[in-house]
Short mmCIF file of C-alpha atoms and ligand atoms in Angstrom, two decimals:
data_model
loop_
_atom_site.label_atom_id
_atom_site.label_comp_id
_atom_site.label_asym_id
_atom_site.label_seq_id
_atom_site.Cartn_x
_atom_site.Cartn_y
_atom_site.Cartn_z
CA UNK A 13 62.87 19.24 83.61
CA UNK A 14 64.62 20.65 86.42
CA UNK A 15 63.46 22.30 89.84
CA UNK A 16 66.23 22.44 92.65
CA UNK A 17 64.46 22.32 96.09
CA UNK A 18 66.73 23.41 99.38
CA UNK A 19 64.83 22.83 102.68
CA UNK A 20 65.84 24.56 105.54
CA UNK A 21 69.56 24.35 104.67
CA UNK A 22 72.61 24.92 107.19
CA UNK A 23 76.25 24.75 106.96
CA UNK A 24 78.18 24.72 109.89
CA UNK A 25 81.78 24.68 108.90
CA UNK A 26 84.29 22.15 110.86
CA UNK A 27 85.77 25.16 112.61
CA UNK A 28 82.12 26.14 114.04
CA UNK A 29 81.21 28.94 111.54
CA UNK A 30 77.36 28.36 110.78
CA UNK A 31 77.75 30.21 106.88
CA UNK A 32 74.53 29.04 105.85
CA UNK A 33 71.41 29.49 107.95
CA UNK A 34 68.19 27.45 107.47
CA UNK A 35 68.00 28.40 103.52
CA UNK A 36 64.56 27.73 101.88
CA UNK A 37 64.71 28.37 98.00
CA UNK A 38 62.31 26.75 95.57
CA UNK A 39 63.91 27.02 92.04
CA UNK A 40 61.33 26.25 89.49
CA UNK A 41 62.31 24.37 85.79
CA UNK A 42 64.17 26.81 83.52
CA UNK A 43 63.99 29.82 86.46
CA UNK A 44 67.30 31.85 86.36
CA UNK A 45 68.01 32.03 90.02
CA UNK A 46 70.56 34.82 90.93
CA UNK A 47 72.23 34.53 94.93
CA UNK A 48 73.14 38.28 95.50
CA UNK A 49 74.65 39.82 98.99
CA UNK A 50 78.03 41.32 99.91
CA UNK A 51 81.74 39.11 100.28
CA UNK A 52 81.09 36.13 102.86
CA UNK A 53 77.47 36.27 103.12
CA UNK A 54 77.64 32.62 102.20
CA UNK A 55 76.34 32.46 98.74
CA UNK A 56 79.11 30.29 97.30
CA UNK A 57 78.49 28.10 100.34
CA UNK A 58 75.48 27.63 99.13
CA UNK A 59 76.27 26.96 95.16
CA UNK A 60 78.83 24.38 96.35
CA UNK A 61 76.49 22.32 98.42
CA UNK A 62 73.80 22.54 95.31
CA UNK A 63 76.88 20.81 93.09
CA UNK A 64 77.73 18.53 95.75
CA UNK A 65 81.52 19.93 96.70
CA UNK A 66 80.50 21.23 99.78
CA UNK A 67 78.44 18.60 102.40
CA UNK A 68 74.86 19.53 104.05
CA UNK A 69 74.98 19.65 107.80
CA UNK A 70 71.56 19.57 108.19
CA UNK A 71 68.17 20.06 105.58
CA UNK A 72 67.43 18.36 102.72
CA UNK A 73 68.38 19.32 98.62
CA UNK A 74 65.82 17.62 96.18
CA UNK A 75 66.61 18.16 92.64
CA UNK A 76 63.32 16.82 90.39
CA UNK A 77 62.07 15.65 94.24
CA UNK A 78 64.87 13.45 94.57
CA UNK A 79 66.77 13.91 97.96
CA UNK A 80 70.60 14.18 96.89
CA UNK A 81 71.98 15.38 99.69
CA UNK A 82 74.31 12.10 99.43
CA UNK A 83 74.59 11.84 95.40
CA UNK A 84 78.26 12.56 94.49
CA UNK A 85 78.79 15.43 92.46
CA UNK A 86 79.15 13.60 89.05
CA UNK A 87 75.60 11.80 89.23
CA UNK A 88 73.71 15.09 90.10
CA UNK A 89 73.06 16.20 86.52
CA UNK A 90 74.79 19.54 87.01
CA UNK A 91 78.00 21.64 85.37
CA UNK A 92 79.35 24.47 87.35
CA UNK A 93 81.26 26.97 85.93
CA UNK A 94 83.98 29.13 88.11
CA UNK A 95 84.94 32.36 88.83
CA UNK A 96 88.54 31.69 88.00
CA UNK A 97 87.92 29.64 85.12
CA UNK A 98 89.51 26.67 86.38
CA UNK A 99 90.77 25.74 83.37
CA UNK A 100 93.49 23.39 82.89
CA UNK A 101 96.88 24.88 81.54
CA UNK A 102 98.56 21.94 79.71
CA UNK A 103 95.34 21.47 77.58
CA UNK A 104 94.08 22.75 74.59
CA UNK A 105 90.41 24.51 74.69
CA UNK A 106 89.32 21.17 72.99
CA UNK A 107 90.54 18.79 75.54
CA UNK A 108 89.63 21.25 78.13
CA UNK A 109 85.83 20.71 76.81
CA UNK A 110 86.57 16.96 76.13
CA UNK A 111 88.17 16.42 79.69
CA UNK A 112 84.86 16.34 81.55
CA UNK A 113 83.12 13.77 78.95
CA UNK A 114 86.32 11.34 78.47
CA UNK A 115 86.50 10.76 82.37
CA UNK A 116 82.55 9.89 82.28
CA UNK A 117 83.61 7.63 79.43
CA UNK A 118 81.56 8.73 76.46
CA UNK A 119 82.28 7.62 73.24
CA UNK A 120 84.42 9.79 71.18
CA UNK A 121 81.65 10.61 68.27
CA UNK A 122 79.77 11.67 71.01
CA UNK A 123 82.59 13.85 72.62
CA UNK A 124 83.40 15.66 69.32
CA UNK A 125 79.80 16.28 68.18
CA UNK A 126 79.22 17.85 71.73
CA UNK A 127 82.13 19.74 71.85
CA UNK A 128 81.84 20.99 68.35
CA UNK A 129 78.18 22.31 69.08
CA UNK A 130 79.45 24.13 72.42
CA UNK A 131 82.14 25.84 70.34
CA UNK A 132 79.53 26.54 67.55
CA UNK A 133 77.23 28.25 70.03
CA UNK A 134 80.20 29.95 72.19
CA UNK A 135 81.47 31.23 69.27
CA UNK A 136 85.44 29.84 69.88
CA UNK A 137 85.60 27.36 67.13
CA UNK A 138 88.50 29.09 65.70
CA UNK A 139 90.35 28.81 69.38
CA UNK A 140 90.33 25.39 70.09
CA UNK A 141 93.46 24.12 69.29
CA UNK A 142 95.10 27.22 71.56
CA UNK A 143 95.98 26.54 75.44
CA UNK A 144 94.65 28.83 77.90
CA UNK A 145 97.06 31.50 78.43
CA UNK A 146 97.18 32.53 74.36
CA UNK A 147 93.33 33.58 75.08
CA UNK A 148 91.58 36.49 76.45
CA UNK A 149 89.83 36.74 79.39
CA UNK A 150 86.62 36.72 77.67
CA UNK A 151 87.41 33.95 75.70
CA UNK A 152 88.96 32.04 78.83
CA UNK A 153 85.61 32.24 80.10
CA UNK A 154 83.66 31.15 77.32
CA UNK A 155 85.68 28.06 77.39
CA UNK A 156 84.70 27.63 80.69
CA UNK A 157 81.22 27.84 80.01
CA UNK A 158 81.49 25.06 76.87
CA UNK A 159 82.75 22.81 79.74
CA UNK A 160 79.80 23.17 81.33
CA UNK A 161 77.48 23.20 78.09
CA UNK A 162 78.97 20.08 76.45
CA UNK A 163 77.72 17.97 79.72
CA UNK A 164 74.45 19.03 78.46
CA UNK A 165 73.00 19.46 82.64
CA UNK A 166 69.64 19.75 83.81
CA UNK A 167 71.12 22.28 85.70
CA UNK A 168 74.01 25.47 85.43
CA UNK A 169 75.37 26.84 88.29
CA UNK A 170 77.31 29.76 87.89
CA UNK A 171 80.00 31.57 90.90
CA UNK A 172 80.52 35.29 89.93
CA UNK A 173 81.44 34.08 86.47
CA UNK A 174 82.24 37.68 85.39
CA UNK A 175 83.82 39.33 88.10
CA UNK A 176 87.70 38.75 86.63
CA UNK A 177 86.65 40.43 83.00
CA UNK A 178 86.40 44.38 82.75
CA UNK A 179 83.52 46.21 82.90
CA UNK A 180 82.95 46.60 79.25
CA UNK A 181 83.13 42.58 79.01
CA UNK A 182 81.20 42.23 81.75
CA UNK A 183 78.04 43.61 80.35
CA UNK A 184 78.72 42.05 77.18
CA UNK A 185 78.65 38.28 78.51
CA UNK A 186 75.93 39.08 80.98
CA UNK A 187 73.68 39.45 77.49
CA UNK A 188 75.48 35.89 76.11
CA UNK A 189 74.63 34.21 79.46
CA UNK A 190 70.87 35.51 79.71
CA UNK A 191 70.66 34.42 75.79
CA UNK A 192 72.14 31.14 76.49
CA UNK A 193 69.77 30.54 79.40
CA UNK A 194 67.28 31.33 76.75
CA UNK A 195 68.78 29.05 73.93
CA UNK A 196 69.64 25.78 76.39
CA UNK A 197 66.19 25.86 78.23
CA UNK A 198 68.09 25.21 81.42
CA UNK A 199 67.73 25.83 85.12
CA UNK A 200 70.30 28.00 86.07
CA UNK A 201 71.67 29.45 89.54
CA UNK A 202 73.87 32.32 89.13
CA UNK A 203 75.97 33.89 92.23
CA UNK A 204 77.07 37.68 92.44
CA UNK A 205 77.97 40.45 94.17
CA UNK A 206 76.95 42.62 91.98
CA UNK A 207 73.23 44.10 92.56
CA UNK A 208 73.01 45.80 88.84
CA UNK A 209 73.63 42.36 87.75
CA UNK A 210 71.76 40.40 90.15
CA UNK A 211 68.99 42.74 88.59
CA UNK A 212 69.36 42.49 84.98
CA UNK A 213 69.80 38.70 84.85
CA UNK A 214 67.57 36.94 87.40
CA UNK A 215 64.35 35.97 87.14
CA UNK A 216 64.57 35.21 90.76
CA UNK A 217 66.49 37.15 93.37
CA UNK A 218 67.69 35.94 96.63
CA UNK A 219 69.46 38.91 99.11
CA UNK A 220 71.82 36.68 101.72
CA UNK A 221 73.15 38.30 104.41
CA UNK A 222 75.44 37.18 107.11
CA UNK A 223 74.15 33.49 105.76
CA UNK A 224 70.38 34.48 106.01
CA UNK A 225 68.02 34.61 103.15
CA UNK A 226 67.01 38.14 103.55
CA UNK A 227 64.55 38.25 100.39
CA UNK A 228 63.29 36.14 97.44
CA UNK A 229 61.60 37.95 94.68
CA UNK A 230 61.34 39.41 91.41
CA UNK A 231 63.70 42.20 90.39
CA UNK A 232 60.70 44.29 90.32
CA UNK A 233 59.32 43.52 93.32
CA UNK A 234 62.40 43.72 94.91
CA UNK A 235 63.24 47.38 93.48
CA UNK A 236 60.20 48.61 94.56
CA UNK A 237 60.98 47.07 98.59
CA UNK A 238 61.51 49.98 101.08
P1 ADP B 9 80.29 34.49 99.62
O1 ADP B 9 80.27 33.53 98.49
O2 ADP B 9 78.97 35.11 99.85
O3 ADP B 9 81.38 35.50 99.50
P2 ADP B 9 81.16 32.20 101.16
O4 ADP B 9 80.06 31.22 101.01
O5 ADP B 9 82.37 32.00 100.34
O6 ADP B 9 80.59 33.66 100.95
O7 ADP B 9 81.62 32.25 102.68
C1 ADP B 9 80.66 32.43 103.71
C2 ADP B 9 81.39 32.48 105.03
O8 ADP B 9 81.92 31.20 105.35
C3 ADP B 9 82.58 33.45 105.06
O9 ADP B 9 82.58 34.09 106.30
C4 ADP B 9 83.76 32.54 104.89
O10 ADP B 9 84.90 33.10 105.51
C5 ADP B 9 83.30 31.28 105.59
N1 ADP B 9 83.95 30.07 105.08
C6 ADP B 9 84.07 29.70 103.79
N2 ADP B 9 84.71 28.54 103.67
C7 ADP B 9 85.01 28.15 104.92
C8 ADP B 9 85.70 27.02 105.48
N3 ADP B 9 86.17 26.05 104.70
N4 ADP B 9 85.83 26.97 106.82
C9 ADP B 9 85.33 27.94 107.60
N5 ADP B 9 84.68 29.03 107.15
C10 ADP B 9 84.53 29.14 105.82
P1 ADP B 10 66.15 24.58 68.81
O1 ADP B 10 64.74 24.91 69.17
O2 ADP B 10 66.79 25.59 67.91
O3 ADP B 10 66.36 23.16 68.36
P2 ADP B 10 67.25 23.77 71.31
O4 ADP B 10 66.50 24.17 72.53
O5 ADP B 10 67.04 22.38 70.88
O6 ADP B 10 66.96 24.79 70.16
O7 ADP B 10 68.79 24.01 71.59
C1 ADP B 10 69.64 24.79 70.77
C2 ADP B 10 70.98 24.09 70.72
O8 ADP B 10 71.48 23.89 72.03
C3 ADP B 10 70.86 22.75 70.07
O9 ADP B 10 72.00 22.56 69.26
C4 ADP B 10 70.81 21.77 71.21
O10 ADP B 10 71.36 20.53 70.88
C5 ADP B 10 71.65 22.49 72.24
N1 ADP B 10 71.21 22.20 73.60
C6 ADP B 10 69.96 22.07 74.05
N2 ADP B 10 69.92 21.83 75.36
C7 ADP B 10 71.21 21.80 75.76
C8 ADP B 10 71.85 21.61 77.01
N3 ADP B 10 71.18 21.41 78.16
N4 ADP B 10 73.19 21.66 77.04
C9 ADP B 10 73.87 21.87 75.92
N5 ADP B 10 73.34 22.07 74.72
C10 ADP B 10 72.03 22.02 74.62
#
């Protein structure tokens, strides 16, 4: 179980840009939630205040109706996965996946099973002895995406996950990330710039602009808007 609640949400940034106007999105349990608008519309500001890396300046965020606009990122039950990866260089896929686990101090049984199953499911279990720069892009970013998996979260966010990988790629892992929403039975929140994708993936659409929620719907709703 997983709904994500934000209640009239605002950022104002330290230098007095307000990025993220009175947001009101109610994310139900398992809903794929794409955030869709052009560059610096403030949909990243928003992802990062979901996981907790950016703070609220005023509103509240309830994730399964618990206020957490004060939980530190770690205890909020939530992976995010990053447009450039952020993998790290001097470690192998394996530790890459391991890292996150090992600093919450699992046991190592528990580490290798999970990691084992992400690979399994991601399809890199061949890679993971390799350090990020002998993969591909693609495979880069499935690694990525184990990092998130093997934490097992309530809840995925995603920040233009595809927009490094060419176009070909890109419509290829769009299908693995709709299937793996499918697979994981997780709530996921998935930020674009990309309307096609916006479109094929969500279940839920929300158009920012100029850090206003513009519209919340379904894609067809939302094609068929004047
Ligand atoms: P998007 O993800 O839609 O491209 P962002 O959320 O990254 O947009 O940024 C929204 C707006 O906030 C942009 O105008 C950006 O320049 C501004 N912004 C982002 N980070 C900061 C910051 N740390 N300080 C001030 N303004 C910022
Ligand atoms: P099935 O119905 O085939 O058992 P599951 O929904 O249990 O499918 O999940 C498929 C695989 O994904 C299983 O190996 C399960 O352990 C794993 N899995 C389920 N939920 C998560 C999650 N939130 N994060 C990572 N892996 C998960």
């Amino acid at each position: 179980m997983a709904t994500v609640d934000l209640k009239n949400i605002n950022k104002v940034y330290d230098n007095g840009f307000h990025a993220v106007k009175d947001a009101n999105i109610h994310i139900k349990d398992r809903e794929f939630v794409v955030l869709v608008g052009p560059s610096g519309c403030g949909k990243t500001t928003t992802l990062r205040m979901v996981a907790g890396l950016e703070d609220i300046s005023s509103g509240d965020l309830t994730i399964d109706e618990k206020r957490v606009n004060d939980t530190p990122p770690k205890d909020r039950d939530i992976a995010m996965v990053f447009q450039n990866y952020a993998l790290y260089p001097h470690m192998t896929v394996h530790d890459n996946m391991a890292f996150g686990l090992k600093i919450r101090k699992f046991d190592k049984a528990d580490i290798q099973a999970r990691v084992n199953e992400a690979a399994r499911i991601l399809d890199i279990e061949a890679l993971l002895d390799r350090k990020p720069k002998q993969l591909s892009g693609g495979q880069r970013q499935r690694v990525a995406v184990g990092r998130a998996i093997v934490r097992h979260p309530k809840v995925f966010l995603f920040d233009e996950p595809l927009s490094n990988l060419d176009a070909k790629l890109r419509v290829q892992m769009r299908a693995e990330i709709s299937s793996l929403h499918t697979r994981l039975n997780a709530t996921m929140i998935y930020v674009t710039h990309d309307q096609v994708e916006a479109m094929t993936m969500g279940d839920k659409i929300v158009v920012m602009k100029d850090g206003v929620i513009m519209q919340i719907g379904d894609p067809l709703t939302l094609y068929n808007y004047p």
